[in-house]
Coordinates of C-alpha atoms and ligand atoms in Angstrom, one line a residue:
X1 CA 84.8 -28.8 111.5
X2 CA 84.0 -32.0 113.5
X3 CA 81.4 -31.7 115.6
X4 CA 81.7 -34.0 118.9
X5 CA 78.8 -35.3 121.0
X6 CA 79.3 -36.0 124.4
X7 CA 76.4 -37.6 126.5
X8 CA 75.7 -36.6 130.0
X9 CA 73.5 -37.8 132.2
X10 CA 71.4 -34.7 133.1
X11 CA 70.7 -36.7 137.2
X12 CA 74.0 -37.4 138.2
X13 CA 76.3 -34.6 136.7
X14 CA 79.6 -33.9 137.1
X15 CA 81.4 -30.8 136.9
X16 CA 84.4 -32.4 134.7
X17 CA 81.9 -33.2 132.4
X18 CA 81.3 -30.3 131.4
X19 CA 85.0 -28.8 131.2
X20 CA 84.8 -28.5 127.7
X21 CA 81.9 -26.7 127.1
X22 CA 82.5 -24.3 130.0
X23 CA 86.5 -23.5 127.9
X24 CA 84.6 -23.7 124.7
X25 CA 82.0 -21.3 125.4
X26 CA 85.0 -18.8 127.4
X27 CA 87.2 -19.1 123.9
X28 CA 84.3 -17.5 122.2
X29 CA 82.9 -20.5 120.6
X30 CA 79.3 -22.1 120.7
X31 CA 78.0 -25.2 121.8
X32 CA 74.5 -26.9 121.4
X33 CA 72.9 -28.0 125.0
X34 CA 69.8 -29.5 126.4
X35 CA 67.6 -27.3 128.1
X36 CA 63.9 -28.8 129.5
X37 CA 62.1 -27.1 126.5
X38 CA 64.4 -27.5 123.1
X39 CA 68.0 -27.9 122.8
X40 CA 69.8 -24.6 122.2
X41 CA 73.1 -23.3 120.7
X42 CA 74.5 -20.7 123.3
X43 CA 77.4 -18.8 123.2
X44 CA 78.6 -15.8 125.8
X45 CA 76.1 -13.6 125.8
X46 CA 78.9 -10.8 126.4
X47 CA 80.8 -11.3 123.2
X48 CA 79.8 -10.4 119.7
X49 CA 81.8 -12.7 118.4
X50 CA 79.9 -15.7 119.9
X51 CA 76.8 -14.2 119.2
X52 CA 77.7 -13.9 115.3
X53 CA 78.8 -17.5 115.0
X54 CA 75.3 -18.5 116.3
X55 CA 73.6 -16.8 113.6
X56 CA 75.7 -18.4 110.9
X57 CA 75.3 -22.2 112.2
X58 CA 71.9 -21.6 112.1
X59 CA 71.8 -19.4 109.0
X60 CA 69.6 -16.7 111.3
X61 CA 68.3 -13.8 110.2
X62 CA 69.9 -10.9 112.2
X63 CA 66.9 -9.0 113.0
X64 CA 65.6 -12.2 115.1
X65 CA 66.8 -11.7 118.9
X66 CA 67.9 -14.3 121.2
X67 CA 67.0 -15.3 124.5
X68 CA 69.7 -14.8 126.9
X69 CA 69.7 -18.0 129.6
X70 CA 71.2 -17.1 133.4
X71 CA 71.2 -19.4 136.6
X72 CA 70.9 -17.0 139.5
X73 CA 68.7 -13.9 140.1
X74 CA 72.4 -12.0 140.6
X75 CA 73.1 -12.5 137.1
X76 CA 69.9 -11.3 136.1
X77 CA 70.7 -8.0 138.3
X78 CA 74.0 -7.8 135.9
X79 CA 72.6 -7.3 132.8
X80 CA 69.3 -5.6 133.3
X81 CA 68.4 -1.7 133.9
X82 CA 65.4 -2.7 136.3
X83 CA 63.2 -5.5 137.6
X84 CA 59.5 -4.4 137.3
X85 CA 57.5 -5.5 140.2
X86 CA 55.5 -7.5 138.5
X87 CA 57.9 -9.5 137.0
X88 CA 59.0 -10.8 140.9
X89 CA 56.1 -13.0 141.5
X90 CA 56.5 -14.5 138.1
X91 CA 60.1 -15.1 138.7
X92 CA 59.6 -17.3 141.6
X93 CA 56.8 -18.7 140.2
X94 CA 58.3 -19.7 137.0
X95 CA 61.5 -19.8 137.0
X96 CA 63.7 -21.9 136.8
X97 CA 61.5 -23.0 133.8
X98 CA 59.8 -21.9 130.6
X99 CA 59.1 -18.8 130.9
X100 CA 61.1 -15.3 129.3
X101 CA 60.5 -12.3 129.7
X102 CA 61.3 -9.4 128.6
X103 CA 63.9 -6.7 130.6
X104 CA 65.1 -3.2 129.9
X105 CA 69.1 -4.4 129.0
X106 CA 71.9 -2.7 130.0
X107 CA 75.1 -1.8 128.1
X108 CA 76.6 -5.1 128.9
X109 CA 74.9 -6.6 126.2
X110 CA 75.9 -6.2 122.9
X111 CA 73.1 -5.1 120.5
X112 CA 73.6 -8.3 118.3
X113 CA 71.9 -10.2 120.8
X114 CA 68.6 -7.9 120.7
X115 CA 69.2 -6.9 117.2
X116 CA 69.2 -3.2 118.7
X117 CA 66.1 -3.8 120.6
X118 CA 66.1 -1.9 123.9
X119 CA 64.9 -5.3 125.7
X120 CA 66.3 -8.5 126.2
X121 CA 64.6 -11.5 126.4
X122 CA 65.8 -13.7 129.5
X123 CA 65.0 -17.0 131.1
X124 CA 66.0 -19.2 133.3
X125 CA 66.3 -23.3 132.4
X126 CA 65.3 -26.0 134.9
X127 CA 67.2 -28.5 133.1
X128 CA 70.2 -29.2 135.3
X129 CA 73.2 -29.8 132.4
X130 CA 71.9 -26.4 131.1
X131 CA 72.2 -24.6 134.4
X132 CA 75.1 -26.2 135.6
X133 CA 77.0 -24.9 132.4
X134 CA 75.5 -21.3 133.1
X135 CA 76.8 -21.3 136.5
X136 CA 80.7 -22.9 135.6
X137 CA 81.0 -20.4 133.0
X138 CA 79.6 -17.2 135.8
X139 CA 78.3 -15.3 132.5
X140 CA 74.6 -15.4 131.0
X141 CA 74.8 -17.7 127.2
X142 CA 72.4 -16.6 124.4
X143 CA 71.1 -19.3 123.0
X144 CA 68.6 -19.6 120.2
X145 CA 66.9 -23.2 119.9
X146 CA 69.8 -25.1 117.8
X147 CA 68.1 -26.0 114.8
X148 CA 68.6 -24.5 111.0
X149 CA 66.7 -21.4 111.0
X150 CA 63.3 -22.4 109.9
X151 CA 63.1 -26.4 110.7
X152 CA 61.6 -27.8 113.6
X153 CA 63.2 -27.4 116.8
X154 CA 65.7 -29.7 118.1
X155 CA 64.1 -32.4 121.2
X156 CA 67.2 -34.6 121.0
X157 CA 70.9 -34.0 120.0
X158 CA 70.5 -36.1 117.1
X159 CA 68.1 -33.5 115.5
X160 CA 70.9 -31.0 116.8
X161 CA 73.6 -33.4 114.9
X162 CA 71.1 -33.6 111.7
X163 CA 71.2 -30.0 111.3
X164 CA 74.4 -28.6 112.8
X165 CA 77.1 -31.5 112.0
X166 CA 80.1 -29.8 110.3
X167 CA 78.7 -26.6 111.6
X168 CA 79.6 -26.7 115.5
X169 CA 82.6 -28.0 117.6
X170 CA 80.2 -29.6 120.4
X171 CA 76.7 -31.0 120.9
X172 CA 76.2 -32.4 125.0
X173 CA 73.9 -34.9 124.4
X174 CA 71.8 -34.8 127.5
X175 CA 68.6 -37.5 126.6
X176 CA 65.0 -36.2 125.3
X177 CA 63.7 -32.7 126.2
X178 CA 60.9 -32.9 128.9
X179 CA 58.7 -30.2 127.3
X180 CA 59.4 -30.6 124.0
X181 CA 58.3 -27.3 122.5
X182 CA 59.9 -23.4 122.8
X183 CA 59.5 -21.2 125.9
X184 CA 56.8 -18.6 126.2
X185 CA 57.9 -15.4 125.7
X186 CA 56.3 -12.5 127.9
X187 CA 56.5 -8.7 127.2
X188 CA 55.4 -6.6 130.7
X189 CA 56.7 -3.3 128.6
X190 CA 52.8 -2.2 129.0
X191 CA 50.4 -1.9 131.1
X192 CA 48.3 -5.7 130.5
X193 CA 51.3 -8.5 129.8
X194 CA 51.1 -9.6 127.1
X195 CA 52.0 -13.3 125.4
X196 CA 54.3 -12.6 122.6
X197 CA 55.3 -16.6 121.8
X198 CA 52.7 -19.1 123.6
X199 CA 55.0 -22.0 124.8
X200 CA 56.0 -24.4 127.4
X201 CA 54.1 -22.1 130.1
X202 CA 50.6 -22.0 129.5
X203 CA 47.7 -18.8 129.6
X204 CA 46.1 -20.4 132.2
X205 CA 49.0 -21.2 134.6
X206 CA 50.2 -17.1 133.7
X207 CA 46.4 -16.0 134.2
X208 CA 46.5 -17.1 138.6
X209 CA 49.9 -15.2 138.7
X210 CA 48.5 -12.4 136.5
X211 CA 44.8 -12.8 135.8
X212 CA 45.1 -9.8 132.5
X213 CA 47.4 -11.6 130.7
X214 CA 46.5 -11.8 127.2
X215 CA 48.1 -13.4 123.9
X216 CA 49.5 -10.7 120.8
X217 CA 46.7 -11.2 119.0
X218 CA 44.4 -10.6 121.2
X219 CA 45.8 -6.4 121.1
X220 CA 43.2 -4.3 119.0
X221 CA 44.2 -3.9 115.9
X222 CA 44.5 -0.6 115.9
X223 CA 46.8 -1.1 118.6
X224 CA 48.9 -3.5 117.2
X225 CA 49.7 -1.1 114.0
X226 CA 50.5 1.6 117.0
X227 CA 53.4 -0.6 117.9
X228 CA 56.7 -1.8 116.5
X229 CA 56.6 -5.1 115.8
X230 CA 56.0 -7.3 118.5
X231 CA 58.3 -9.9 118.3
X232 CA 60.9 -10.0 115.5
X233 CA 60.7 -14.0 115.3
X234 CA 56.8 -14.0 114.5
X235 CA 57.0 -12.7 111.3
X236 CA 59.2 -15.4 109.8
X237 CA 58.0 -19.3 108.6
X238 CA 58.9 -21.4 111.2
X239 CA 58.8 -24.9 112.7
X240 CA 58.2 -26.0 109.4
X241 CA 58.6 -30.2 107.8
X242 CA 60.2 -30.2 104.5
X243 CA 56.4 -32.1 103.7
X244 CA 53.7 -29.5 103.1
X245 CA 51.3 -29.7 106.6
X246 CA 47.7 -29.9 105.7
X247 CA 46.3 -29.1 109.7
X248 CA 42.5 -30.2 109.8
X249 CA 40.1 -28.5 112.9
X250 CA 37.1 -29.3 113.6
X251 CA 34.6 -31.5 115.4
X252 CA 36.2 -35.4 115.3
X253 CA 34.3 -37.4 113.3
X254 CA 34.6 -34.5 110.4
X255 CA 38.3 -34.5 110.8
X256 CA 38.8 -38.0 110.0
X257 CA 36.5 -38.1 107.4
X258 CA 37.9 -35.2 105.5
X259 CA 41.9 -36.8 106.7
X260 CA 40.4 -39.5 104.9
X261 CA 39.0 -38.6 101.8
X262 CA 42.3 -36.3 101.3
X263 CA 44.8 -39.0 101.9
X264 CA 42.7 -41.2 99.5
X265 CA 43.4 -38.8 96.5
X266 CA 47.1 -37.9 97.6
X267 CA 47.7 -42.0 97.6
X268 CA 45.9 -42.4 93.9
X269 CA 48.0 -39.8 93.1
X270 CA 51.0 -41.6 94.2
X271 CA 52.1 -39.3 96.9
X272 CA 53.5 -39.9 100.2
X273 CA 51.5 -39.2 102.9
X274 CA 51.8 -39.1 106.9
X275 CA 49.3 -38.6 109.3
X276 CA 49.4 -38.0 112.9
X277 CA 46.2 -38.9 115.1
X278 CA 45.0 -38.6 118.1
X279 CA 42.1 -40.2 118.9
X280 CA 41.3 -44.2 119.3
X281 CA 37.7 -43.4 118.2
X282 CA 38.6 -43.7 114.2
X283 CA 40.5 -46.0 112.6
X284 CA 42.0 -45.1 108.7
X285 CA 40.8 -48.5 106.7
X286 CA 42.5 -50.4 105.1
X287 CA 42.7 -48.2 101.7
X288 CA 45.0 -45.9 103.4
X289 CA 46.9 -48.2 106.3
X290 CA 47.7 -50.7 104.5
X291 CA 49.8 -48.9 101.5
X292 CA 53.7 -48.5 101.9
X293 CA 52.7 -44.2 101.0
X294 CA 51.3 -44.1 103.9
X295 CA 52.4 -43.4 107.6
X296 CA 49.9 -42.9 110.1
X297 CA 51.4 -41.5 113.3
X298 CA 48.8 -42.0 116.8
X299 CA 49.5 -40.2 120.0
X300 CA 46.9 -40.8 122.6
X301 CA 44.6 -37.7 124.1
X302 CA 44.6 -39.5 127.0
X303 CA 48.4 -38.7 127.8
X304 CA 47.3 -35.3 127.8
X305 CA 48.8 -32.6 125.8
X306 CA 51.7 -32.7 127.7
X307 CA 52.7 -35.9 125.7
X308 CA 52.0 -34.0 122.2
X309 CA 53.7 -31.4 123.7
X310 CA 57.0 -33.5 123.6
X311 CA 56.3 -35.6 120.8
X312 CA 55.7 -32.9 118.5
X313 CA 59.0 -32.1 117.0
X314 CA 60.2 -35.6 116.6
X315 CA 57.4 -36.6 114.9
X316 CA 57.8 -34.0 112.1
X317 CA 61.4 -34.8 111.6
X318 CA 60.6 -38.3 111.6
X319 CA 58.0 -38.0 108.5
X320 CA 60.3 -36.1 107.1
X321 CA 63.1 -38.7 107.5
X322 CA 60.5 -41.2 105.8
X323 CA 59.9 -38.2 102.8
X324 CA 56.6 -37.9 102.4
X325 CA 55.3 -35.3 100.5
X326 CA 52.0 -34.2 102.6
X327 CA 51.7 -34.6 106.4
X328 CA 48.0 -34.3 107.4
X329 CA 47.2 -33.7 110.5
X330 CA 44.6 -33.8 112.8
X331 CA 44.2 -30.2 114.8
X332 CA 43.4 -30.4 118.6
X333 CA 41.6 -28.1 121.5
X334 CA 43.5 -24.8 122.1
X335 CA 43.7 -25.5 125.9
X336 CA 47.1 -25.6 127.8
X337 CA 49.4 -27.4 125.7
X338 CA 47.2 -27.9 123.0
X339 CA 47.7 -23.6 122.5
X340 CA 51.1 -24.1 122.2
X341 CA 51.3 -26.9 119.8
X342 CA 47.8 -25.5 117.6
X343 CA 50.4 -22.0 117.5
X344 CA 53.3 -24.1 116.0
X345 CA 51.5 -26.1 113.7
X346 CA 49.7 -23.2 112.4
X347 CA 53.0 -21.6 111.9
X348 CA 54.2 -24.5 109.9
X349 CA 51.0 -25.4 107.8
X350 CA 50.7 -24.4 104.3
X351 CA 47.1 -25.0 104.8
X352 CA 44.4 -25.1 107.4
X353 CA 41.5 -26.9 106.6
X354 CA 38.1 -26.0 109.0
X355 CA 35.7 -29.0 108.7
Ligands
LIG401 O1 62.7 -22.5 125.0 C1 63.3 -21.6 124.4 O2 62.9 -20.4 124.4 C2 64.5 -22.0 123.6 C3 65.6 -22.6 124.5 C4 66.9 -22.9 123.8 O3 65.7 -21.7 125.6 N1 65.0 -20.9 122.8 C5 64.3 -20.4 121.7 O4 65.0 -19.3 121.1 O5 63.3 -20.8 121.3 P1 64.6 -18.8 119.7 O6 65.7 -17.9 119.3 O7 64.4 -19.9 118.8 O8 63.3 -18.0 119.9 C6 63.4 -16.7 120.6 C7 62.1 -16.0 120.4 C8 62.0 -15.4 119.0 O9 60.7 -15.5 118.5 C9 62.5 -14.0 119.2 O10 62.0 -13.1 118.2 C10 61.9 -13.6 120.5 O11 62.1 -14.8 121.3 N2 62.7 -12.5 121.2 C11 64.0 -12.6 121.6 N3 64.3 -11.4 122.1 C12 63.2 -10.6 122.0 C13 63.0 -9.2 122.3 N4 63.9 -8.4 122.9 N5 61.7 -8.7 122.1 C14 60.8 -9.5 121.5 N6 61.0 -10.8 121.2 C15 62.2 -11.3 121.4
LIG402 MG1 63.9 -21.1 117.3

């Protein structure tokens, strides 16, 4: 299959633009999209047969539900038994924008989209090519992140392209992703909400909506084993380099050193080694910056965590593009952002080094 990739300029959008994707996505066939967080590979959330060609390209495991994307409340009326009240103020709070949560469904979609889970996870984008195609087609697209199933997701259509050519008829090529990382996903099934994905919609922004709101691992235990599990996605590897990720925490001066002392024996070893940075306090010598195994990566704190936020992904592909073997990176404060990214890189370490 060729796969085409058609830019569009997400600020001055025109509805012809996006004829193809609309007929595409109508026939039954899939197409990869920006949205603000990660691009994602929707299909017609009515139609089996969509939904099924989504978990191939991406080589999905079918017990790992999809997040169903709408652009009007009206729409979320069609597909969902209720709307608990205290999902209203987060809807207009939130949305459009990175936040799902999870409804009740009704018979209208198929159970391939939940796996046969008695919710369905829905959100609405803010990215404007993303909700434009929503509304031109009039029917809610499921839409995983468009990566292969287990690699980083996608923050630019190349990524898309570098995993999916061959694999889908269309990737809309609508520039960088302004978040850069996965939507949070929110279950109100009980009585405290609770965070079942941290993502582009922080704890602390949730906590003035809904002050109880806790993460999945915050639940007791004994109350976790009481449930089913919580979210099918959580317990496969994801976001994960071909490298091996070291991820260093602690205070900064031990971070760097033990960065250091690490990269020194991986380099006299002759491995490859990135690592990603973040503070201008330290500087790796010489030993380490100056050899062609080495490929240090700095992001500034001072952008905030909104910038790591967006960089993340990239940056893992990139190091991966350059092969090296180890990526070592430097851990940073679980606060807004920072939760988001510490829960992905965790996910995709095959170590975590305290220091
Ligand atoms: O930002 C995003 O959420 C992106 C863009 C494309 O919207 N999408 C995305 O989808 O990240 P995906 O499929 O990569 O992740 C969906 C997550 C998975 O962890 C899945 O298990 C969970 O949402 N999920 C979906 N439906 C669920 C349900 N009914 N109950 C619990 N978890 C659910
Ligand atoms: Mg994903």
């Amino acid at each position: 299959m060729n796969t085409k990739v058609q830019k569009i300029d997400p600020l001055n959008l025109n509805e012809l633009d996006l004829k193809e994707a609309k007929d595409f996505i109508l026939n039954g066939d899939i197409v990869a999209f920006p949205t603000e967080t990660v691009y994602g590979l929707g299909g017609n959330a009515f139609n089996p047969e969509s939904i099924e060609k989504i978990f191939i390209a991406k080589g999905r495991p079918q017990d790992n539900p999809l997040i169903v994307h709408i652009s009007s409340l009206e729409m979320l009326k069609r597909i969902v038994l209720d709307i608990p009240a205290n999902a209203k103020p987060l809807i207009e709070h939130f949305w459009p924008g990175p936040l799902t949560i999870l409804f009740k469904k009704n018979d209208r979609i198929p159970d391939i989209v939940t796996a046969s889970l008695p919710t369905v996870a829905i959100r609405m984008p803010s990215n404007p090519i993303a909700k434009k195609l929503i509304e031109l087609t009039d029917v809610p697209i499921a839409a995983p992140s468009a990566n292969s199933s287990g690699k980083p997701s996608p923050t630019s259509a190349d990524h898309v392209f570098q995993d999916l050519k061959g694999k889908i008829p269309l990737i809309i090529d609508g520039g960088i992703c302004q978040v850069g990382v996965e939507s949070t996903v929110l279950s109100l099934e009980h009585e405290i909400p609770v965070i079942l994905r941290p993502g582009g919609v922080t704890i602390e922004s949730l906590k003035k909506i809904i002050p109880n709101v806790i993460f999945y691992n915050q639940l007791t235990e004994s109350k976790q084993l009481e449930e089913k599990p919580p979210t099918p996605g959580l317990k496969y590897r994801h976001y994960a380099p071909k490298a091996d990720l070291i991820l260093f925490r602690g205070k900064e001066d031990n971070v760097f050193n033990a960065i250091t002392n690490y990269a020194y024996d991986l380099i006299k070893a002759q491995k490859r080694v990135g690592i990603v940075q973040f503070t201008d306090k330290f500087r790796y010598d010489k030993q380490i910056s100056d050899k062609d195994q080495c490929i240090i990566i700095q992001l500034h704190y001072n952008k905030g965590y909104n910038e790591i936020a967006r960089e993340l992904y990239s940056i893992l592909r990139e190091l991966d593009q350059k092969l090296v073997d180890y990526i070592l990176f430097e851990g940073i404060p679980e606060i807004d952002l920072g939760t988001t990214v510490m829960n992905r890189l965790k996910k995709a370490a095959v170590k975590i080094l305290d220091v």
